Amino acid sequence: MAEYGIRITNDSGIVQIDGNYRNFQLINKGVAVPDTTVVGGAGEYFMQSKTLQFTGLTNPIIVIYCTDQAFVTQSLVNGVHAFSLYRRKTNSSSIEWWLFDDVKPAPVSGWGTAIRNQANQIVYNTNLPPFRVAGIVERSVRDAAADFAFTPGRKYAYVPCRMGEFYDVALGPGSVGSNPTVAVNNVVSCCAGISGGVRIGNESWYVFVGNYNQSPQMDAWNSIVATWLIVDVTNL
């Protein structure tokens, strides 16, 4: 039992709340439609993104849900947290997102319970939905898309803990004069939401760099294995 606060476990004995540890809790959510073309060569090879920016956060983490394959990146510049959500341009689906952070101070009035640790920090606030981890999935970027099932009837969002990606330089689409083009083929691990689970695959796009006679073919494999954190967002 925690010396300060309270400890709550589920039916399986897994700790859900512990007064010694601060929890992530939901502080914002929304729906984004990627509309900025960021990388690509032509037609289906374009990727689109939507960037969300927030200030005043402590240790934020964002999870996303999309019926098409998508991924998200995060950056911090001068106190501004930016989250860029990506999907293929030829898909028209929106991306749902949920932003979690350290528990914020509880309101001075109203219903609910706030649990504090020894340092007087709020570790849990019943007015804010908790961060419910469903599991972690590791997947090679080179593997074909595969489904991963969790509890049926639940909705699962996701975020890459380790971004799996690679690129190679090879023949690209089209030609320059009588020479075929050479392009960088970028491949990144992506995730899509399915009923009761997630589907992990990859997306790729070409970036034209010159004609084929100017550049040698090469492969550059980096961070082949992606790690995805799966989060239960049912009814959030």
mmCIF file of C-alpha atoms in Angstrom, residues 65-201:
data_model
loop_
_atom_site.group_PDB
_atom_site.id
_atom_site.type_symbol
_atom_site.label_atom_id
_atom_site.label_comp_id
_atom_site.label_asym_id
_atom_site.label_seq_id
_atom_site.Cartn_x
_atom_site.Cartn_y
_atom_site.Cartn_z
ATOM 1 C CA TYR A 65 -7.117 6.938 -34.505
ATOM 2 C CA CYS A 66 -7.716 6.714 -38.246
ATOM 3 C CA THR A 67 -9.452 4.108 -40.399
ATOM 4 C CA ASP A 68 -6.598 4.527 -42.895
ATOM 5 C CA GLN A 69 -2.932 4.060 -42.050
ATOM 6 C CA ALA A 70 -1.492 7.073 -40.240
ATOM 7 C CA PHE A 71 1.373 8.126 -37.994
ATOM 8 C CA VAL A 72 2.319 11.093 -35.808
ATOM 9 C CA THR A 73 5.529 12.919 -34.912
ATOM 10 C CA GLN A 74 6.222 15.304 -32.030
ATOM 11 C CA SER A 75 8.575 18.251 -31.478
ATOM 12 C CA LEU A 76 9.224 20.870 -28.796
ATOM 13 C CA VAL A 77 10.517 24.349 -29.719
ATOM 14 C CA ASN A 78 10.561 27.317 -27.320
ATOM 15 C CA GLY A 79 7.910 25.806 -25.081
ATOM 16 C CA VAL A 80 5.550 24.956 -27.948
ATOM 17 C CA HIS A 81 4.670 21.289 -28.374
ATOM 18 C CA ALA A 82 3.848 20.461 -31.995
ATOM 19 C CA PHE A 83 2.237 17.209 -33.125
ATOM 20 C CA SER A 84 2.161 16.454 -36.868
ATOM 21 C CA LEU A 85 -0.427 13.909 -38.036
ATOM 22 C CA TYR A 86 0.209 12.187 -41.383
ATOM 23 C CA ARG A 87 -1.723 10.060 -43.859
ATOM 24 C CA ARG A 88 -1.680 9.446 -47.635
ATOM 25 C CA LYS A 89 -3.142 12.250 -49.765
ATOM 26 C CA THR A 90 -5.369 9.886 -51.744
ATOM 27 C CA ASN A 91 -7.212 8.964 -48.535
ATOM 28 C CA SER A 92 -9.896 11.389 -47.390
ATOM 29 C CA SER A 93 -10.294 10.124 -43.835
ATOM 30 C CA SER A 94 -9.936 12.380 -40.816
ATOM 31 C CA ILE A 95 -7.704 11.594 -37.831
ATOM 32 C CA GLU A 96 -9.101 11.603 -34.308
ATOM 33 C CA TRP A 97 -6.674 12.614 -31.565
ATOM 34 C CA TRP A 98 -6.527 12.596 -27.766
ATOM 35 C CA LEU A 99 -3.958 14.642 -25.829
ATOM 36 C CA PHE A 100 -2.831 13.434 -22.406
ATOM 37 C CA ASP A 101 -0.545 15.148 -19.903
ATOM 38 C CA ASP A 102 0.397 15.116 -16.233
ATOM 39 C CA VAL A 103 -2.626 15.600 -14.012
ATOM 40 C CA LYS A 104 -3.604 19.258 -13.716
ATOM 41 C CA PRO A 105 -4.638 20.935 -10.431
ATOM 42 C CA ALA A 106 -8.159 20.006 -9.398
ATOM 43 C CA PRO A 107 -10.816 22.732 -9.278
ATOM 44 C CA VAL A 108 -11.312 24.292 -5.861
ATOM 45 C CA SER A 109 -15.015 23.409 -5.894
ATOM 46 C CA GLY A 110 -17.270 20.782 -7.417
ATOM 47 C CA TRP A 111 -17.640 17.026 -7.249
ATOM 48 C CA GLY A 112 -14.851 14.477 -7.446
ATOM 49 C CA THR A 113 -11.723 13.224 -5.736
ATOM 50 C CA ALA A 114 -8.113 14.356 -6.063
ATOM 51 C CA ILE A 115 -5.299 12.087 -4.840
ATOM 52 C CA ARG A 116 -1.956 13.638 -3.889
ATOM 53 C CA ASN A 117 1.490 12.179 -3.295
ATOM 54 C CA GLN A 118 3.969 13.068 -0.553
ATOM 55 C CA ALA A 119 5.164 16.096 -2.551
ATOM 56 C CA ASN A 120 1.575 17.409 -2.631
ATOM 57 C CA GLN A 121 1.348 16.766 -6.384
ATOM 58 C CA ILE A 122 -1.989 15.572 -7.715
ATOM 59 C CA VAL A 123 -1.513 12.064 -9.095
ATOM 60 C CA TYR A 124 -5.132 11.329 -9.965
ATOM 61 C CA ASN A 125 -8.231 13.449 -10.513
ATOM 62 C CA THR A 126 -11.604 11.751 -10.960
ATOM 63 C CA ASN A 127 -12.782 14.655 -13.132
ATOM 64 C CA LEU A 128 -10.269 13.753 -15.874
ATOM 65 C CA PRO A 129 -10.345 10.483 -17.887
ATOM 66 C CA PRO A 130 -7.269 8.290 -17.253
ATOM 67 C CA PHE A 131 -4.650 7.055 -19.706
ATOM 68 C CA ARG A 132 -5.566 3.390 -20.321
ATOM 69 C CA VAL A 133 -2.697 1.404 -21.819
ATOM 70 C CA ALA A 134 -3.877 -1.691 -23.695
ATOM 71 C CA GLY A 135 -0.510 -3.005 -24.825
ATOM 72 C CA ILE A 136 2.699 -2.524 -26.793
ATOM 73 C CA VAL A 137 3.303 -3.969 -30.268
ATOM 74 C CA GLU A 138 6.669 -4.239 -32.043
ATOM 75 C CA ARG A 139 6.659 -4.664 -35.797
ATOM 76 C CA SER A 140 9.288 -4.607 -38.523
ATOM 77 C CA VAL A 141 8.660 -1.928 -41.121
ATOM 78 C CA ARG A 142 9.398 -4.484 -43.844
ATOM 79 C CA ASP A 143 6.607 -6.838 -42.723
ATOM 80 C CA ALA A 144 3.258 -6.939 -44.482
ATOM 81 C CA ALA A 145 0.303 -5.339 -42.702
ATOM 82 C CA ALA A 146 -1.066 -7.437 -39.840
ATOM 83 C CA ASP A 147 -3.973 -7.142 -37.402
ATOM 84 C CA PHE A 148 -3.527 -7.167 -33.614
ATOM 85 C CA ALA A 149 -6.641 -7.874 -31.555
ATOM 86 C CA PHE A 150 -7.348 -6.677 -28.041
ATOM 87 C CA THR A 151 -10.715 -6.676 -26.230
ATOM 88 C CA PRO A 152 -13.658 -6.932 -28.681
ATOM 89 C CA GLY A 153 -15.981 -3.961 -28.795
ATOM 90 C CA ARG A 154 -13.367 -1.473 -27.594
ATOM 91 C CA LYS A 155 -11.765 1.402 -29.533
ATOM 92 C CA TYR A 156 -7.983 1.693 -29.612
ATOM 93 C CA ALA A 157 -5.759 4.629 -30.515
ATOM 94 C CA TYR A 158 -1.990 4.501 -30.862
ATOM 95 C CA VAL A 159 1.284 6.388 -30.911
ATOM 96 C CA PRO A 160 4.755 5.275 -32.074
ATOM 97 C CA CYS A 161 7.188 4.974 -29.152
ATOM 98 C CA ARG A 162 9.936 4.205 -31.653
ATOM 99 C CA MET A 163 9.434 5.274 -35.247
ATOM 100 C CA GLY A 164 10.385 2.493 -37.640
ATOM 101 C CA GLU A 165 11.569 3.829 -40.981
ATOM 102 C CA PHE A 166 13.958 3.222 -43.843
ATOM 103 C CA TYR A 167 14.692 4.568 -47.295
ATOM 104 C CA ASP A 168 16.305 3.389 -50.483
ATOM 105 C CA VAL A 169 17.434 5.100 -53.675
ATOM 106 C CA ALA A 170 16.246 3.422 -56.855
ATOM 107 C CA LEU A 171 14.303 3.950 -60.061
ATOM 108 C CA GLY A 172 11.588 6.543 -59.689
ATOM 109 C CA PRO A 173 8.433 7.268 -61.696
ATOM 110 C CA GLY A 174 8.734 9.028 -65.072
ATOM 111 C CA SER A 175 11.893 10.064 -66.893
ATOM 112 C CA VAL A 176 14.206 13.005 -67.572
ATOM 113 C CA GLY A 177 14.883 13.157 -71.283
ATOM 114 C CA SER A 178 16.022 9.682 -72.288
ATOM 115 C CA ASN A 179 17.056 8.785 -68.749
ATOM 116 C CA PRO A 180 14.788 7.233 -66.126
ATOM 117 C CA THR A 181 14.496 9.160 -62.877
ATOM 118 C CA VAL A 182 16.033 8.216 -59.584
ATOM 119 C CA ALA A 183 14.121 8.840 -56.377
ATOM 120 C CA VAL A 184 14.367 8.301 -52.654
ATOM 121 C CA ASN A 185 11.708 5.852 -51.530
ATOM 122 C CA ASN A 186 10.810 6.575 -47.897
ATOM 123 C CA VAL A 187 9.006 3.895 -45.903
ATOM 124 C CA VAL A 188 7.587 4.432 -42.416
ATOM 125 C CA SER A 189 5.593 2.274 -40.010
ATOM 126 C CA CYS A 190 1.901 3.221 -39.845
ATOM 127 C CA CYS A 191 -1.116 2.117 -37.846
ATOM 128 C CA ALA A 192 -4.860 2.003 -38.548
ATOM 129 C CA GLY A 193 -7.795 1.453 -36.234
ATOM 130 C CA ILE A 194 -9.954 -1.644 -36.712
ATOM 131 C CA SER A 195 -12.775 -3.132 -34.662
ATOM 132 C CA GLY A 196 -11.354 -4.311 -31.328
ATOM 133 C CA GLY A 197 -7.740 -3.732 -32.292
ATOM 134 C CA VAL A 198 -5.241 -2.153 -34.676
ATOM 135 C CA ARG A 199 -3.642 -2.892 -38.046
ATOM 136 C CA ILE A 200 0.077 -2.138 -38.374
ATOM 137 C CA GLY A 201 1.637 -1.812 -41.814
#
